[in-house]
mmCIF file of C-alpha atoms and ligand atoms in Angstrom:
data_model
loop_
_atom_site.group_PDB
_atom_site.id
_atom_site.type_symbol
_atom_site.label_atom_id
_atom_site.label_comp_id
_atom_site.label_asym_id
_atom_site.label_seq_id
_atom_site.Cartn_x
_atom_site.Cartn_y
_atom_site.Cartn_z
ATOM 1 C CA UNK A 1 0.000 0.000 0.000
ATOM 2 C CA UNK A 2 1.202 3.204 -0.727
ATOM 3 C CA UNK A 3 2.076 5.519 2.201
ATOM 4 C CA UNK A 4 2.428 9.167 0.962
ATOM 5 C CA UNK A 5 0.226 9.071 -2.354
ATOM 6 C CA UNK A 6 -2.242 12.173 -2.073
ATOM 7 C CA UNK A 7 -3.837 11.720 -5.390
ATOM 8 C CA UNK A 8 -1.960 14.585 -6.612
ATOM 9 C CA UNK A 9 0.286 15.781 -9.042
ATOM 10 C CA UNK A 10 4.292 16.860 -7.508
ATOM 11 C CA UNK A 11 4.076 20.278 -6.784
ATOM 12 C CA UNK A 12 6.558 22.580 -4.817
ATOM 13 C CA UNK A 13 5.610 26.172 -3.416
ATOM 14 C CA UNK A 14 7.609 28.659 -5.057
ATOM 15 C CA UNK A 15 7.716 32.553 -3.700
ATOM 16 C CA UNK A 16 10.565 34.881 -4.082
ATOM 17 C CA UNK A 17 11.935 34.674 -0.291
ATOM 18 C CA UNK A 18 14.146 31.317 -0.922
ATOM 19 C CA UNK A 19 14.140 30.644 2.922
ATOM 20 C CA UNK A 20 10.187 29.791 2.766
ATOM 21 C CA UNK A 21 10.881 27.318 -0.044
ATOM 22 C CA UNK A 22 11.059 23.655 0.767
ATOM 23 C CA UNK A 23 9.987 20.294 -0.380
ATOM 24 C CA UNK A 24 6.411 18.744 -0.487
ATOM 25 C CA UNK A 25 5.484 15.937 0.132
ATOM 26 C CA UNK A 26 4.052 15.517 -3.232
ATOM 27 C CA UNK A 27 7.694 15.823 -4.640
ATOM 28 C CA UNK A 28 8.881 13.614 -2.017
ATOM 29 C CA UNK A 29 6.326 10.747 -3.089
ATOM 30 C CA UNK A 30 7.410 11.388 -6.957
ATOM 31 C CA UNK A 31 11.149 10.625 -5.962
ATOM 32 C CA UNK A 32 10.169 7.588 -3.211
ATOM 33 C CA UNK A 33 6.767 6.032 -3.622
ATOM 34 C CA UNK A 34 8.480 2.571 -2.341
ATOM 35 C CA UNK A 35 10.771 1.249 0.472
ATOM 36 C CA UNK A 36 12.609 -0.248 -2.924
ATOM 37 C CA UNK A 37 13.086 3.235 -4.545
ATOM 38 C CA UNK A 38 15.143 4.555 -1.192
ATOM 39 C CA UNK A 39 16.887 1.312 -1.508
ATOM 40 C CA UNK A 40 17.531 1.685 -4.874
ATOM 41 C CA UNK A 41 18.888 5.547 -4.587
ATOM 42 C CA UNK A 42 21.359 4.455 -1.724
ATOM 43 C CA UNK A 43 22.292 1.863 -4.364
ATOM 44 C CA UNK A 44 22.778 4.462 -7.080
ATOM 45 C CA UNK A 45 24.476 7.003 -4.607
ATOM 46 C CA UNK A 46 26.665 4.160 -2.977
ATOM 47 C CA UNK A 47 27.774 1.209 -5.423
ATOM 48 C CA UNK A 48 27.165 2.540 -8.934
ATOM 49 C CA UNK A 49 28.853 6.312 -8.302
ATOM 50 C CA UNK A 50 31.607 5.105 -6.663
ATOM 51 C CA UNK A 51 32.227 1.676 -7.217
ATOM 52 C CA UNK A 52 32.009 -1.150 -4.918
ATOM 53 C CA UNK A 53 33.503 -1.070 -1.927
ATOM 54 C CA UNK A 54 35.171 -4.555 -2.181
ATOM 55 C CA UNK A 55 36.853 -4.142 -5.373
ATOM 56 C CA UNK A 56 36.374 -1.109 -6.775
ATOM 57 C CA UNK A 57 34.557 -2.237 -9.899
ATOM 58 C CA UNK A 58 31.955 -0.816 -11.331
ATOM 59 C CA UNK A 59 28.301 -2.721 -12.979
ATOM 60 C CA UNK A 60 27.637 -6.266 -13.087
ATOM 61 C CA UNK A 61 25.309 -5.988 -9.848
ATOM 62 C CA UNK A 62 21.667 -7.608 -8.909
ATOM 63 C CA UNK A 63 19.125 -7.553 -6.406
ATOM 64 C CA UNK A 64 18.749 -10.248 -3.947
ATOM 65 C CA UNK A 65 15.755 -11.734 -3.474
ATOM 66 C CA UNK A 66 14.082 -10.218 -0.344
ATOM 67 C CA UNK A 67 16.833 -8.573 1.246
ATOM 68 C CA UNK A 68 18.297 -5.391 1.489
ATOM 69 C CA UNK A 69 21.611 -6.123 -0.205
ATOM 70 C CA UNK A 70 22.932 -6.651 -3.835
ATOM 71 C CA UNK A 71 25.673 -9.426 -5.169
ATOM 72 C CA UNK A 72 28.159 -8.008 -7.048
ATOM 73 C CA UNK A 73 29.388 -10.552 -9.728
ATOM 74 C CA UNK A 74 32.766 -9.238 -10.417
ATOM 75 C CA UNK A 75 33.820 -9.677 -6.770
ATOM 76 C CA UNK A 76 31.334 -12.459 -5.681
ATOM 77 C CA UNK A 77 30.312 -10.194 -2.326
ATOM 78 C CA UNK A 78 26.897 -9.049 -0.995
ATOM 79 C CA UNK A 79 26.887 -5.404 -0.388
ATOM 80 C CA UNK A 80 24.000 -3.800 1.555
ATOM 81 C CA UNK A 81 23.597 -0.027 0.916
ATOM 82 C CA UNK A 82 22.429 0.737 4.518
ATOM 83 C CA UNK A 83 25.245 -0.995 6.000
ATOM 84 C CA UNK A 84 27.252 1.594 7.899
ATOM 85 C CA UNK A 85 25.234 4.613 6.890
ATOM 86 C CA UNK A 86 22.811 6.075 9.357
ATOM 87 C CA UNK A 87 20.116 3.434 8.447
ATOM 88 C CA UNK A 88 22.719 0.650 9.787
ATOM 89 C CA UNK A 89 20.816 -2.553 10.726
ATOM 90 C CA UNK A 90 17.325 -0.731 11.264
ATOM 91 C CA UNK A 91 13.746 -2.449 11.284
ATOM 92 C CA UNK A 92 12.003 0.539 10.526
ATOM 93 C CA UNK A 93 10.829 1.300 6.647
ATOM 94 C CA UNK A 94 13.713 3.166 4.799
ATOM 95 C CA UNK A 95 10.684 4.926 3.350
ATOM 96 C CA UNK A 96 9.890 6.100 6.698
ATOM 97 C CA UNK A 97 13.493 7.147 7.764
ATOM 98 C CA UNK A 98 13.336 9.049 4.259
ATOM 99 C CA UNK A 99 10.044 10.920 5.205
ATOM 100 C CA UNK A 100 11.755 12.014 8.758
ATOM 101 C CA UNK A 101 14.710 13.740 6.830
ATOM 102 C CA UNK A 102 11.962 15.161 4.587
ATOM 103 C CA UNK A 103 10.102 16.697 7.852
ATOM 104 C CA UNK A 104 14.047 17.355 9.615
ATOM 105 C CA UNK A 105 14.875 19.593 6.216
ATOM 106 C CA UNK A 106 11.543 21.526 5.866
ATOM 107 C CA UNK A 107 11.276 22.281 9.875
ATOM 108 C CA UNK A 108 11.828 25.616 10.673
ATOM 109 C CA UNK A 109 13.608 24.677 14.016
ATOM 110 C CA UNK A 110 13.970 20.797 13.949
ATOM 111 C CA UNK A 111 11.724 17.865 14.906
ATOM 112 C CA UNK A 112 11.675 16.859 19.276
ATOM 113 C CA UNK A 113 11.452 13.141 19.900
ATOM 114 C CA UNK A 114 7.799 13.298 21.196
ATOM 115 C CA UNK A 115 6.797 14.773 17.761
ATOM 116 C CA UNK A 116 8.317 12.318 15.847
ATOM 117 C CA UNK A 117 7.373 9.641 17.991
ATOM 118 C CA UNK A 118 4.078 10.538 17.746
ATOM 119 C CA UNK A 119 4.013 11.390 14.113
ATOM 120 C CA UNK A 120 5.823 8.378 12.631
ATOM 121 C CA UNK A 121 4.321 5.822 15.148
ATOM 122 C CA UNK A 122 7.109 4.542 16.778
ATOM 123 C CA UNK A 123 8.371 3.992 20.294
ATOM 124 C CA UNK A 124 10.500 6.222 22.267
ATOM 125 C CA UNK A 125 13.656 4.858 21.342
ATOM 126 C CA UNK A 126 13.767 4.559 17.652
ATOM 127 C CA UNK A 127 12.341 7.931 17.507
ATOM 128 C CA UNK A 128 15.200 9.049 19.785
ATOM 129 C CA UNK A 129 17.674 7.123 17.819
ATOM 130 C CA UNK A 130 16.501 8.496 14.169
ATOM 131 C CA UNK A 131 16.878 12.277 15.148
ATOM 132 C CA UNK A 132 20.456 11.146 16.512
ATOM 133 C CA UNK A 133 21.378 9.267 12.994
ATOM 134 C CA UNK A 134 20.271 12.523 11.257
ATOM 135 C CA UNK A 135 22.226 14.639 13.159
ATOM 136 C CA UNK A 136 24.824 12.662 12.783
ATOM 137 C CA UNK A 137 24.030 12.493 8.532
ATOM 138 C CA UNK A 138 24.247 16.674 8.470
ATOM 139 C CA UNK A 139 27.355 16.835 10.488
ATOM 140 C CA UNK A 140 29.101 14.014 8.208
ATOM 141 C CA UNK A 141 28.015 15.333 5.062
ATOM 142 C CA UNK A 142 29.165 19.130 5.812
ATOM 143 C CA UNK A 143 31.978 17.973 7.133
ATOM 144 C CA UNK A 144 34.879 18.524 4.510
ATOM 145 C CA UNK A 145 33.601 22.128 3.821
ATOM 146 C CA UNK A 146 35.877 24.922 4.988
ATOM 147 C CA UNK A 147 35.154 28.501 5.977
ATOM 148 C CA UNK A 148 37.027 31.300 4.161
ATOM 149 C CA UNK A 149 40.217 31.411 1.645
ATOM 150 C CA UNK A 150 42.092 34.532 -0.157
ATOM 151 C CA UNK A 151 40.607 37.476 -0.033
ATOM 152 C CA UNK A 152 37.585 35.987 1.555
ATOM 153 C CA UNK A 153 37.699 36.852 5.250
ATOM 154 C CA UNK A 154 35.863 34.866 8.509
ATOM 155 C CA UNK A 155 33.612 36.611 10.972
ATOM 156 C CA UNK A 156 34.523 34.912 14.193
ATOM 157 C CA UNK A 157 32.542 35.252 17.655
ATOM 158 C CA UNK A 158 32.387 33.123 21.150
ATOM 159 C CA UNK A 159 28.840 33.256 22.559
ATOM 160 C CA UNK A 160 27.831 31.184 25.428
ATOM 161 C CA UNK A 161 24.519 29.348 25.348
ATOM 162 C CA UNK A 162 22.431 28.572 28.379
ATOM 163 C CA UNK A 163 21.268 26.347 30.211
ATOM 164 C CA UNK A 164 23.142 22.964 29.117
ATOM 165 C CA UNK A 165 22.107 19.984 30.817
ATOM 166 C CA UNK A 166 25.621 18.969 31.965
ATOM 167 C CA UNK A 167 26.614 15.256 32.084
ATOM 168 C CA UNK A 168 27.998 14.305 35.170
ATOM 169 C CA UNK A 169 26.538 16.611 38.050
ATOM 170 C CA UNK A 170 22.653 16.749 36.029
ATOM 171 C CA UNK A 171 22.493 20.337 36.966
ATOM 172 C CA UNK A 172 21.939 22.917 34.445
ATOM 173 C CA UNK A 173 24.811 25.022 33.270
ATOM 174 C CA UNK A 174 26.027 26.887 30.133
ATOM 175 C CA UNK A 175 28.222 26.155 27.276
ATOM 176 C CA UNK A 176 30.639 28.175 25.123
ATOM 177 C CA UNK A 177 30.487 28.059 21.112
ATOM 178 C CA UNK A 178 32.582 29.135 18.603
ATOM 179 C CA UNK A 179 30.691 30.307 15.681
ATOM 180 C CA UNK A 180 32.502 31.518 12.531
ATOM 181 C CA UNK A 181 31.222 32.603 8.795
ATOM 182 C CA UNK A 182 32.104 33.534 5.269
ATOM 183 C CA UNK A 183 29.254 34.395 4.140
ATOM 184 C CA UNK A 184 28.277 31.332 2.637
ATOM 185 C CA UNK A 185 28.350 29.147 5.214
ATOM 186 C CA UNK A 186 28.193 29.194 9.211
ATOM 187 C CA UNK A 187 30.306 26.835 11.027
ATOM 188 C CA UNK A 188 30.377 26.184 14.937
ATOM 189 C CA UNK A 189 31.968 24.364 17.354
ATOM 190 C CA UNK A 190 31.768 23.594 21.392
ATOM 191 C CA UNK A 191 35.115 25.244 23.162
ATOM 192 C CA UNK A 192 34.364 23.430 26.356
ATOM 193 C CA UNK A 193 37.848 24.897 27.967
ATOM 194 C CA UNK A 194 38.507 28.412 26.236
ATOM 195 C CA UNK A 195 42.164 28.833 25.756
ATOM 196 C CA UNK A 196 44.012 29.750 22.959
ATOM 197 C CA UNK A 197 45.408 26.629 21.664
ATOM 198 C CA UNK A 198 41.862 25.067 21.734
ATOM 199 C CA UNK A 199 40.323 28.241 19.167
ATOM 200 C CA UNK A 200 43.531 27.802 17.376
ATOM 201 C CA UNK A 201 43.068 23.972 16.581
ATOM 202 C CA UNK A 202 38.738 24.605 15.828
ATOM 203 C CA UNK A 203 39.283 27.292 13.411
ATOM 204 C CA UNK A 204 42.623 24.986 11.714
ATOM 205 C CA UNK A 205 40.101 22.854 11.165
ATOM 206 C CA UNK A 206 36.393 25.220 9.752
ATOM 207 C CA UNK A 207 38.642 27.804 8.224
ATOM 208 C CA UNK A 208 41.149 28.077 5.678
ATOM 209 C CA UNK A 209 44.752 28.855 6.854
ATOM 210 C CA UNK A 210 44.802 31.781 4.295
ATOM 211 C CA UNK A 211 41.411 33.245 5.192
ATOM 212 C CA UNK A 212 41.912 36.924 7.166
ATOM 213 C CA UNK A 213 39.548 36.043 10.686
ATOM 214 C CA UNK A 214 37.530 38.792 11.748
ATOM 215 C CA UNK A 215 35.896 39.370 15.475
ATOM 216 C CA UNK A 216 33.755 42.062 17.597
ATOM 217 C CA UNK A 217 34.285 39.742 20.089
ATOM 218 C CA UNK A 218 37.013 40.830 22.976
ATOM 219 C CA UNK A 219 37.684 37.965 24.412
ATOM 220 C CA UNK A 220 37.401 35.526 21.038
ATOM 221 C CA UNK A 221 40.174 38.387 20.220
ATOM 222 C CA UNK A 222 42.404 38.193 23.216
ATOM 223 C CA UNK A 223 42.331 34.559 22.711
ATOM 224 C CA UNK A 224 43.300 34.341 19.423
ATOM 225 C CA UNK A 225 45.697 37.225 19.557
ATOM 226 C CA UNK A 226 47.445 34.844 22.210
ATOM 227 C CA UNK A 227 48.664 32.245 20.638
ATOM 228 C CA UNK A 228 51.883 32.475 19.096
ATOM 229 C CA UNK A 229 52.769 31.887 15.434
ATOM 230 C CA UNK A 230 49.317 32.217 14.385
ATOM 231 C CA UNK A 231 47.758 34.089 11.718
ATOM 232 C CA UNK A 232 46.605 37.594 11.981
ATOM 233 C CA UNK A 233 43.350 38.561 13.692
ATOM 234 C CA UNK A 234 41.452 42.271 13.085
ATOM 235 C CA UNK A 235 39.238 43.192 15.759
ATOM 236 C CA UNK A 236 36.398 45.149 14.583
ATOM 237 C CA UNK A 237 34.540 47.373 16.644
ATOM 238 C CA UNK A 238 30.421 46.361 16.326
ATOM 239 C CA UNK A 239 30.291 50.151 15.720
ATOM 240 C CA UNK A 240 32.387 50.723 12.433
ATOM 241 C CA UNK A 241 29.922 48.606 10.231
ATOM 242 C CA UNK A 242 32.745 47.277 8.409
ATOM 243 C CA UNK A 243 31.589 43.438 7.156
ATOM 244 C CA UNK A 244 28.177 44.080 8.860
ATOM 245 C CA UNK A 245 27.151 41.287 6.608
ATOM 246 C CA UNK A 246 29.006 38.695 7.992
ATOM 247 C CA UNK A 247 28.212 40.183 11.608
ATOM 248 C CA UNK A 248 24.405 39.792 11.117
ATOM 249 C CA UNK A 249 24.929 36.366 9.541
ATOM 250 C CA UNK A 250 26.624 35.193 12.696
ATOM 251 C CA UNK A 251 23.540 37.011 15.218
ATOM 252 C CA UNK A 252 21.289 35.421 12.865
ATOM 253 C CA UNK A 253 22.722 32.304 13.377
ATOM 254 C CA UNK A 254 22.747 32.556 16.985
ATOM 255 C CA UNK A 255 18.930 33.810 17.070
ATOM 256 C CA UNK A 256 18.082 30.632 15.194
ATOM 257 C CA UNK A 257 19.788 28.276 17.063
ATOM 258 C CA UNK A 258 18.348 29.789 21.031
ATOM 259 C CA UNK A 259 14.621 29.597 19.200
ATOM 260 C CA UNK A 260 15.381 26.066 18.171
ATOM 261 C CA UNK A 261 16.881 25.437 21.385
ATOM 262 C CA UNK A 262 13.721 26.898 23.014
ATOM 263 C CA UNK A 263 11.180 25.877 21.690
ATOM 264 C CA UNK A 264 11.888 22.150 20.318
ATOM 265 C CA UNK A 265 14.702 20.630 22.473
ATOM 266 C CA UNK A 266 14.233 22.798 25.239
ATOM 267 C CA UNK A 267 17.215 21.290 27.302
ATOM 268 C CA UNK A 268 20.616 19.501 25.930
ATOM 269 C CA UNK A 269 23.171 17.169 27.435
ATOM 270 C CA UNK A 270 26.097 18.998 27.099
ATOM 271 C CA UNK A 271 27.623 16.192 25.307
ATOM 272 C CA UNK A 272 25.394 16.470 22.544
ATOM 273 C CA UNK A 273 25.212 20.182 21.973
ATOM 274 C CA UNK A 274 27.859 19.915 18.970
ATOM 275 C CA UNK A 275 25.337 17.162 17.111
ATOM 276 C CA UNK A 276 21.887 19.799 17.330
ATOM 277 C CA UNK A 277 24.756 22.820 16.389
ATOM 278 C CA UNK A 278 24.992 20.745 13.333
ATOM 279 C CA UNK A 279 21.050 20.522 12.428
ATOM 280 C CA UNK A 280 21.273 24.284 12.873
ATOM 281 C CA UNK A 281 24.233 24.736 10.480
ATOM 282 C CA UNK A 282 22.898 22.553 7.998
ATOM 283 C CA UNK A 283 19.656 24.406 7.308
ATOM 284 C CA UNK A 284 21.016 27.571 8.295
ATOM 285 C CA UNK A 285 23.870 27.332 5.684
ATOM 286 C CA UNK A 286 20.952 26.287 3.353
ATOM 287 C CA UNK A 287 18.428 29.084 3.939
ATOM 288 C CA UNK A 288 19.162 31.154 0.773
ATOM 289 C CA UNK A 289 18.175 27.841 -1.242
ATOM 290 C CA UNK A 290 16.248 25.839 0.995
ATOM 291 C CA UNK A 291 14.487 24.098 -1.503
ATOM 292 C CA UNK A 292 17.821 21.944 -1.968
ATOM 293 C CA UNK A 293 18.315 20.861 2.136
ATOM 294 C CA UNK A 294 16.180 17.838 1.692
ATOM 295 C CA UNK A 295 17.755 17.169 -1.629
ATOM 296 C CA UNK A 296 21.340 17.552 0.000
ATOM 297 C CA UNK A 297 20.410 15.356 2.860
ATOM 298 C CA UNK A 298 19.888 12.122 -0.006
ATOM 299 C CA UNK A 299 22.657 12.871 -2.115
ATOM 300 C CA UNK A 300 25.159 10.885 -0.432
ATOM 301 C CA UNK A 301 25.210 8.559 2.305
ATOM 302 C CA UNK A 302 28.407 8.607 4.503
ATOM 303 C CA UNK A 303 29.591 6.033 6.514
ATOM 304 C CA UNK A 304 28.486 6.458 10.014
ATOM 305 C CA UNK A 305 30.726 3.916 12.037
ATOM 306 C CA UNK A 306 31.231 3.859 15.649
ATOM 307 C CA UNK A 307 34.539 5.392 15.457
ATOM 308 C CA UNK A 308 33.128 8.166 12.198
ATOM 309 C CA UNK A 309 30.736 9.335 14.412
ATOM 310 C CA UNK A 310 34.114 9.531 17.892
ATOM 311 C CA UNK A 311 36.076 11.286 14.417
ATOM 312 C CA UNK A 312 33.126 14.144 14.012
ATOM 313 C CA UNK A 313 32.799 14.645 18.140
ATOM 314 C CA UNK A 314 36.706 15.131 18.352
ATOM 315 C CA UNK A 315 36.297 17.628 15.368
ATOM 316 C CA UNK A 316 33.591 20.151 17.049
ATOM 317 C CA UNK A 317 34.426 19.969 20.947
ATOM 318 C CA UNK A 318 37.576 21.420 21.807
ATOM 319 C CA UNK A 319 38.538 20.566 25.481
ATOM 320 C CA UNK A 320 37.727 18.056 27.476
ATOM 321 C CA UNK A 321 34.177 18.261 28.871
HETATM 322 ZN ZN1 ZN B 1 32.892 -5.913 -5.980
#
């Protein structure tokens, strides 16, 4: 039985302000009326675009019966093209994991647990677990992008976001960020202990090492300022006006991710804080062409091991926590 079929044609909302543009579901049932279709796109995005992962070789693939996985002839292996993405080993539908990126891309300020609990019909846990996996999907697929270059210069700022649940001690405290953009992107990360060497190695890692960085931010400033051999920093007074651009883009960034933070998730381990920064930066980075997140969120399905997902934590909290 079909799940999403409306009786109606695909169509998509278009108005001139590119942030209210998304995807419908119409267009969504077009591109995946079946659990085989999302199969078969991990398949095409997987095994046929880059080869198999045994040997390399392209074509020469089929379906078996049943399952989830294809035989590839030229190697003799079964390849499944969940395993190790975020749909590893699941029971639910793939059509259904599909639909909750669909509602994760077009939210205005992400999707809590109880909603998509309720909304999908499934327990607590799996609905738990499949916001995690898509967290984990933005932060892996945004990953490689860096902030910045030549000539292009990064608006840096430390802001501190409260209240965190914390870990250990359960009692609510606050959290220090890093946010940083170019423009075209906004990138963030969790300075749990804020010295110099631990803004040095976050923005080695979002920004380019020739890209001039750019603060209104005193102590962001005195930090980086601090530590030695490093690149040059120009503070900017919030007065002057001078890249007010990149200013508003990081406020607006900020403003976006407390309403999220209010109104959906309403209190994060601290732990975790990096993984919902990550929702926020991958719609926020998105917002000029947001008819494209849900788009971007299918067109490639990174591995999501165990140790990927210890690689991405390691690169967006700086510090121990
Ligand atoms: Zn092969």
């Amino acid at each position: 039985m079909a799940l999403f079929d409306l009786g109606y044609a695909a169509h998509e909302y278009k108005t001139s302000r590119t942030s209210y543009r998304g995807t419908s579901l119409q267009q969504f049932y077009e591109a995946f009326p079946t659990d085989d279709a999302c199969l078969d796109h991990m398949f095409r995005v997987r095994f046929l675009k880059h080869g198999c992962p045994k040997c390399g070789g392209f074509g020469d693939w089929y379906r078996l019966e049943g399952l989830r996985s294809f035989h590839h002839q030229q190697c003799h292996s079964n390849r499944s093209p969940t395993a190790d993405t975020l749909l590893n080993g699941t029971q639910i539908p793939l059509q259904l994991w599909f639909y909750a990126m669909l509602h994760f891309s077009n939210s205005a300020h992400g999707l809590s647990r109880t909603f998509v609990q309720r909304h999908l019909g499934i327990a607590q846990h799996p609905a738990f677990r499949m916001g995690r996996q898509i967290r984990y999907q933005m932060a892996a697929l945004d990953d490689k992008t860096m902030l910045g270059g030549q000539d292009t210069p990064v608006f840096v700022r430390l802001e501190t976001i409260r209240p965190i649940i914390r870990r250990a001690k359960g009692r609510h405290g606050s959290a220090r960020i890093l946010i940083a953009n170019d423009g075209s992107a906004v990138k963030t990360v969790v300075i749990a202990r804020s010295t110099p060497k631990h803004l040095r190695d976050a923005l080695t890692i979002k920004a380019y090492p020739d890209s001039q960085l750019v603060t209104d931010c005193p102590s962001a400033f005195k930090l980086m300022s601090d530590a030695s051999s490093w690149r040059q920093v120009q503070y900017q007074s919030p007065v002057l006006g001078l890249h007010s651009d990149l200013q508003h883009q990081n406020y607006g960034f900020l403003k976006y991710f407390q309403l999220m933070f209010r109104t959906q998730y309403k209190s994060i381990s601290h732990h975790r804080l990096w993984l919902y920064l990550k929702e926020a930066e991958f719609r926020y980075s998105r917002r000029a062409r947001s008819h494209e997140t849900f788009w971007d969120l299918v067109s490639q399905f990174p591995v999501l091991t165990p140790e990927r997902k210890q690689a991405l934590a390691d690169r967006n909290v700086f510090g121990c926590l």
